[in-house]
XYZ file of C-alpha atoms in Angstrom:
411
model
C -13.475 -22.153 -6.152
C -10.730 -23.632 -2.718
C -7.419 -22.647 -4.449
C -5.251 -25.533 -4.900
C -1.596 -25.706 -2.111
C 1.283 -24.158 -3.407
C 3.963 -26.224 -4.069
C 7.325 -25.457 -2.930
C 9.696 -27.045 -4.366
C 13.264 -26.073 -6.423
C 12.423 -25.130 -10.279
C 16.474 -24.825 -10.789
C 17.562 -28.844 -9.716
C 13.801 -30.339 -10.397
C 13.322 -29.002 -13.894
C 11.063 -32.173 -15.281
C 8.494 -32.194 -12.080
C 6.026 -30.317 -13.743
C 5.217 -29.172 -17.146
C 5.420 -26.096 -19.288
C 7.230 -24.418 -16.119
C 10.649 -23.290 -18.132
C 10.739 -19.626 -17.210
C 9.974 -20.650 -12.777
C 13.231 -22.309 -14.326
C 14.757 -19.611 -15.680
C 13.958 -17.393 -12.539
C 14.802 -20.258 -9.512
C 17.810 -20.705 -11.140
C 18.795 -16.608 -11.473
C 18.591 -16.942 -7.617
C 20.686 -19.353 -7.255
C 23.554 -17.044 -9.779
C 22.873 -14.169 -7.601
C 22.362 -15.627 -4.264
C 19.430 -13.829 -4.192
C 16.012 -13.369 -3.286
C 14.149 -12.876 -5.841
C 10.775 -11.681 -6.681
C 8.713 -11.755 -10.907
C 5.363 -10.616 -11.896
C 4.458 -13.604 -15.015
C 0.685 -15.005 -15.704
C 0.107 -18.077 -14.499
C -2.701 -20.421 -15.432
C -5.096 -23.103 -13.388
C -7.479 -25.501 -14.675
C -11.139 -25.862 -13.607
C -13.657 -27.771 -13.455
C -16.846 -27.151 -15.270
C -18.732 -27.259 -11.930
C -17.565 -25.037 -11.050
C -19.659 -21.672 -12.116
C -16.736 -19.699 -12.522
C -15.151 -21.971 -14.466
C -14.313 -19.856 -17.998
C -15.283 -21.317 -20.731
C -11.554 -22.368 -22.175
C -11.769 -24.379 -18.567
C -8.992 -22.391 -17.018
C -8.277 -19.756 -14.786
C -5.500 -17.132 -15.503
C -3.964 -15.240 -12.747
C -2.079 -11.980 -12.928
C 0.333 -13.357 -10.420
C 3.688 -12.977 -7.588
C 6.901 -15.606 -7.777
C 8.872 -15.433 -4.513
C 12.444 -17.138 -5.026
C 15.005 -18.025 -2.150
C 18.177 -17.481 -2.340
C 18.303 -20.991 -3.326
C 15.852 -20.884 -5.549
C 12.957 -22.377 -4.197
C 9.724 -21.452 -4.955
C 8.718 -20.126 -1.625
C 4.953 -18.416 -2.172
C 3.023 -16.790 -4.952
C 0.531 -13.741 -4.511
C -2.497 -12.969 -7.710
C -3.710 -9.471 -7.942
C -6.815 -9.128 -6.244
C -7.221 -5.744 -7.683
C -7.517 -5.863 -11.301
C -7.178 -2.479 -13.814
C -8.704 -2.883 -17.790
C -7.189 -6.679 -17.112
C -9.427 -8.768 -19.084
C -6.744 -11.730 -19.598
C -6.554 -11.311 -16.035
C -9.534 -13.240 -13.457
C -10.182 -12.331 -9.763
C -8.994 -14.840 -7.483
C -11.852 -15.872 -5.009
C -10.047 -14.869 -2.050
C -7.336 -12.648 -1.164
C -3.591 -13.707 -0.739
C -2.647 -12.602 1.774
C 0.847 -13.338 1.359
C 4.165 -12.589 3.708
C 7.967 -14.078 3.426
C 10.737 -13.501 5.985
C 14.473 -13.380 5.045
C 17.477 -14.398 6.741
C 18.646 -10.190 6.353
C 15.736 -7.900 6.620
C 13.211 -10.228 8.270
C 9.166 -10.002 6.869
C 8.139 -8.461 3.758
C 4.584 -8.148 2.335
C 2.991 -8.600 -1.536
C 0.720 -6.936 -3.977
C 0.763 -5.731 -6.555
C -0.020 -2.289 -8.999
C -3.350 -0.972 -8.559
C -3.138 -2.740 -5.055
C -1.678 0.005 -3.378
C -5.142 1.831 -3.426
C -7.115 -0.339 -2.069
C -8.237 -2.321 1.689
C -7.081 -5.915 0.767
C -4.370 -7.037 0.480
C -2.052 -3.772 0.835
C -3.348 -2.276 4.102
C -4.558 -5.740 5.830
C -0.550 -6.777 5.055
C 0.090 -3.881 7.597
C -1.411 -4.735 10.251
C 1.335 -6.849 11.181
C 3.837 -4.963 12.966
C 6.605 -7.631 11.328
C 6.416 -6.486 7.990
C 8.289 -3.775 7.249
C 8.801 -4.203 3.585
C 6.683 -4.047 0.780
C 8.016 -5.840 -3.073
C 5.648 -3.943 -5.443
C 5.157 -5.137 -9.372
C 3.427 -3.141 -10.934
C 2.499 -2.008 -14.993
C 1.537 2.008 -14.271
C 0.491 4.780 -15.732
C 1.651 7.953 -14.978
C -1.697 10.216 -14.163
C -1.102 13.097 -13.169
C -0.751 16.163 -11.187
C -1.708 13.409 -8.217
C -1.071 10.015 -9.301
C 2.687 9.509 -10.529
C 4.309 5.964 -10.275
C 7.276 7.886 -7.770
C 4.715 9.783 -6.639
C 2.223 7.521 -5.542
C 4.896 4.791 -4.156
C 6.483 7.592 -2.496
C 3.717 8.766 -0.475
C 3.021 5.137 0.200
C 5.884 4.603 2.075
C 6.062 7.103 3.679
C 2.101 6.782 4.999
C 2.942 3.018 6.985
C 6.269 3.976 7.564
C 7.642 0.966 6.208
C 10.357 0.310 2.971
C 8.845 0.306 -0.708
C 10.815 -1.917 -3.013
C 8.960 -1.153 -6.490
C 9.906 -1.927 -9.910
C 7.426 -0.220 -12.679
C 7.474 -1.894 -16.426
C 9.345 0.523 -18.381
C 7.398 1.527 -21.564
C 6.786 5.075 -21.617
C 5.168 4.805 -25.620
C 1.968 3.469 -22.733
C 3.135 6.801 -20.019
C 4.496 3.310 -17.750
C 7.464 4.395 -16.022
C 9.106 4.990 -12.794
C 10.592 2.584 -10.184
C 12.291 3.163 -6.769
C 13.917 2.098 -3.323
C 11.495 4.355 -1.068
C 11.832 4.305 2.435
C 9.620 6.749 5.260
C 12.682 9.178 4.728
C 13.900 9.262 0.959
C 14.027 7.901 -2.262
C 15.751 6.519 -4.568
C 13.914 6.471 -8.210
C 14.092 6.176 -11.841
C 11.674 7.970 -14.189
C 12.623 8.416 -17.974
C 10.108 9.279 -20.121
C 12.859 9.618 -23.330
C 14.499 6.247 -23.515
C 13.372 2.403 -23.654
C 16.236 1.005 -21.824
C 15.498 -0.210 -17.914
C 18.051 0.885 -15.022
C 19.083 -0.845 -12.028
C 18.473 0.939 -8.908
C 20.659 -0.052 -5.965
C 19.659 1.547 -2.160
C 20.787 0.745 1.264
C 17.793 0.898 3.223
C 17.130 -0.020 7.404
C 15.627 -2.770 8.639
C 13.236 -1.330 10.569
C 12.237 2.014 8.994
C 11.957 4.826 10.958
C 9.089 7.767 10.476
C 8.708 11.219 9.883
C 6.473 12.663 11.818
C 5.459 15.718 13.595
C 8.318 15.332 15.737
C 10.619 16.218 13.689
C 10.311 19.859 14.549
C 12.819 22.216 15.237
C 14.150 23.326 19.358
C 12.511 26.914 18.630
C 9.275 27.071 17.435
C 9.926 28.800 14.074
C 6.876 31.889 12.933
C 5.685 29.513 9.983
C 5.083 26.631 12.223
C 3.795 28.724 15.488
C 1.358 30.904 12.869
C -0.132 27.138 11.724
C -0.426 25.685 15.055
C -2.222 29.417 16.184
C -4.828 29.025 12.761
C -5.170 24.484 13.923
C -6.972 26.636 17.424
C -8.971 28.723 16.253
C -7.881 31.779 16.779
C -8.352 34.402 14.290
C -6.374 35.673 10.362
C -6.371 39.367 9.777
C -8.814 40.400 7.169
C -9.358 43.063 5.575
C -11.379 44.366 2.383
C -8.982 47.187 0.571
C -5.276 47.331 2.220
C -2.608 45.351 3.875
C -2.810 45.573 8.011
C -1.115 44.225 10.605
C -3.155 42.628 13.569
C -2.142 41.510 16.997
C -0.281 37.740 16.084
C -1.924 37.706 12.197
C 1.258 38.062 9.468
C 0.661 40.797 7.332
C -1.280 39.735 4.043
C -3.513 41.220 1.702
C -7.005 38.744 3.098
C -8.615 40.194 -0.141
C -11.177 36.229 -0.543
C -10.021 34.863 -3.678
C -12.722 33.519 -6.224
C -13.874 29.365 -5.437
C -14.248 28.068 -8.724
C -15.282 24.579 -10.037
C -12.158 22.449 -12.474
C -11.803 19.234 -13.461
C -8.869 16.740 -11.717
C -8.255 13.105 -11.993
C -12.365 13.414 -13.980
C -13.295 14.550 -10.166
C -15.102 17.442 -9.484
C -12.202 19.784 -8.053
C -13.671 22.625 -5.831
C -10.271 25.625 -5.720
C -9.297 29.125 -5.097
C -6.153 30.982 -6.401
C -2.591 31.241 -5.145
C -2.045 34.789 -5.129
C 0.385 36.902 -4.120
C 3.813 36.423 -1.960
C 1.757 35.152 0.865
C -0.816 33.945 2.195
C -3.875 32.016 4.262
C -6.376 30.379 1.837
C -9.629 27.749 2.631
C -11.375 25.309 0.527
C -13.966 23.325 1.307
C -16.774 20.556 0.006
C -19.220 18.155 2.323
C -17.416 17.195 5.114
C -13.558 18.261 4.396
C -11.809 21.536 4.603
C -8.141 22.400 3.222
C -6.172 24.917 4.082
C -2.857 26.273 2.892
C -0.426 28.931 5.158
C 2.038 30.099 2.071
C 5.021 32.246 1.740
C 7.097 31.842 -1.812
C 10.613 34.034 -2.306
C 9.641 35.387 -5.574
C 5.838 35.147 -7.226
C 6.038 33.220 -10.644
C 4.461 33.806 -13.271
C 2.645 30.734 -13.376
C -0.519 29.573 -11.800
C -1.434 27.858 -8.848
C -4.711 26.506 -7.108
C -5.602 24.887 -3.460
C -8.664 22.358 -4.278
C -9.941 19.882 -2.637
C -12.912 17.031 -2.705
C -14.346 14.281 -0.919
C -16.511 11.578 -2.581
C -16.863 8.345 -4.691
C -14.061 8.984 -7.830
C -16.221 6.509 -10.560
C -13.669 6.895 -13.292
C -11.346 3.822 -14.248
C -12.005 2.337 -10.813
C -14.859 3.097 -8.518
C -12.961 4.448 -4.505
C -13.629 7.451 -2.181
C -11.202 10.015 -1.670
C -11.069 12.918 0.185
C -8.113 15.055 -1.673
C -6.311 18.592 -0.206
C -3.783 19.434 -3.614
C -1.365 22.211 -4.193
C -1.104 22.017 -8.211
C 0.401 24.028 -10.790
C -2.482 24.801 -13.135
C -1.393 24.312 -16.733
C -2.230 27.353 -17.893
C -2.846 31.038 -16.542
C -6.819 30.407 -16.897
C -8.925 28.468 -13.934
C -9.918 26.006 -16.150
C -6.499 24.228 -17.152
C -6.491 23.674 -13.094
C -5.969 19.923 -13.021
C -4.181 19.620 -16.367
C -0.944 17.050 -16.121
C 2.151 19.043 -15.951
C 5.087 17.995 -15.059
C 7.675 21.452 -15.213
C 7.837 24.342 -13.025
C 9.394 27.080 -11.552
C 7.480 28.125 -8.057
C 9.020 27.509 -4.871
C 7.268 27.678 -1.874
C 7.731 27.160 2.091
C 3.650 26.239 3.273
C 1.923 24.446 5.813
C -1.002 22.045 3.472
C -3.923 20.455 6.118
C -7.083 18.730 6.482
C -9.470 17.748 8.729
C -10.201 14.200 7.294
C -12.363 11.829 8.648
C -9.650 8.802 7.804
C -6.614 7.859 8.730
C -5.381 6.853 6.226
C -4.409 9.951 4.374
C -1.281 9.421 1.942
C 1.139 12.529 1.044
C 1.459 13.154 -2.538
C 4.960 15.555 -3.508
C 5.595 16.393 -6.631
C 8.559 18.595 -8.142
C 9.283 19.659 -11.445
C 11.300 17.410 -13.829
C 9.602 14.428 -12.288
C 11.031 14.522 -9.000
C 10.196 13.680 -5.188
C 11.283 16.437 -2.447
C 10.924 14.413 1.748
C 8.110 17.495 3.321
C 9.285 18.774 6.586
C 7.517 17.720 8.596
C 3.347 15.686 8.401
C 0.648 13.884 10.956
C -1.097 14.803 12.734
C -2.135 17.605 15.302
C -5.243 18.519 16.114
C -7.789 16.490 15.085
C -6.738 16.927 11.123
C -3.679 15.479 8.425
C -0.707 18.509 7.643
C 2.497 18.156 5.688
C 4.721 21.092 5.890
C 7.821 22.191 3.547
C 10.721 24.427 2.813
C 13.051 25.334 1.015
C 11.938 23.358 -2.463
C 14.828 22.983 -4.768
C 12.984 23.235 -8.190
C 9.502 24.252 -8.300
C 6.462 22.576 -7.453
C 4.124 20.261 -9.164
C 1.539 18.907 -7.279
C 1.746 18.447 -2.967
C -1.403 16.572 -1.937
C -2.893 15.238 1.093
C -5.360 12.056 -0.724
C -6.752 9.953 2.411
C -9.335 7.013 1.948
C -11.592 6.043 2.883
C -11.970 2.440 2.182
C -15.583 1.154 3.966
C -17.057 3.933 1.749
C -15.817 1.919 -2.181
């Protein structure tokens, strides 16, 4: 079924050109009145013929659609959501829309919707255009902790790809849908509220050409934690002793009794985890070909259980896609079985390096702190074929720090 060409027209100034376009007319007039580009999400219909084998019985397709208006009210383009998520009312378009629109104030914007953010098409394909520095992202995202809260994945996408992400999520706390933001590679301005049912307008000033955070953000002088990280990455042995703390040449002073590995369900996947005990240490946990590492220190040991987890496999619940994950998470209780549960509050403060030998270049740095808040990593990027995230000086307790790798070709 070929898609009909989009007719560029001005619904506000030409209200009678097409039937059933009252919503488009109101949006077009809003764009004119505000003197702004406007993107809105709505349902659209497209008639089809019985000769089309995919045509629904009622003779029309229905699409989850984003429409784009220029500041003079012209309908510039439309994007039809490709990766549907429990949307029985909508059809998958016959081909992927790759929609990029140009603006006089910030250059090119890409656009996709909600669940699309986890897939190669169209999200990653759009960013192959080096001139696309901004993404508009309407969503109806249900928060899924500990790894996929709305503001968490929004911020991670902006950091991973070095773009500005303008995310507008439906605000419906009764459905667990909240969390919108304007995210750059370096900082985020967000709104998350599960108590009130009123929306919130987010305004932020961002760079036209956003700059990313990388390994070059290291301090001039190599500090001890980063030096230890680089030595471990290079394969230098760390101190091991069964019964007492020791201090080996070039190694930190800690007890290296190996903690027990265990399994727990996180995000419907069977993670392999090790508990994070003590004030400092180095941990390693592996599954399939992925090994995750954690080098950490903390000022005090809170009365909470944290764990380092790994998963390398096909996620099959509420979508099918292949992930590699290294995650430092606060557990929902003090028992191992509570690791992977949904948690929003935490008091544990860490200084840490988290890294893994990912076999994909598409790694999302997920970061969430107590009270559904975001903090920026100090450094992230590739070092010696490992992707790492570093953070010190947390201002609130750590809920999740994770590296979420996507192997699109294995979906």
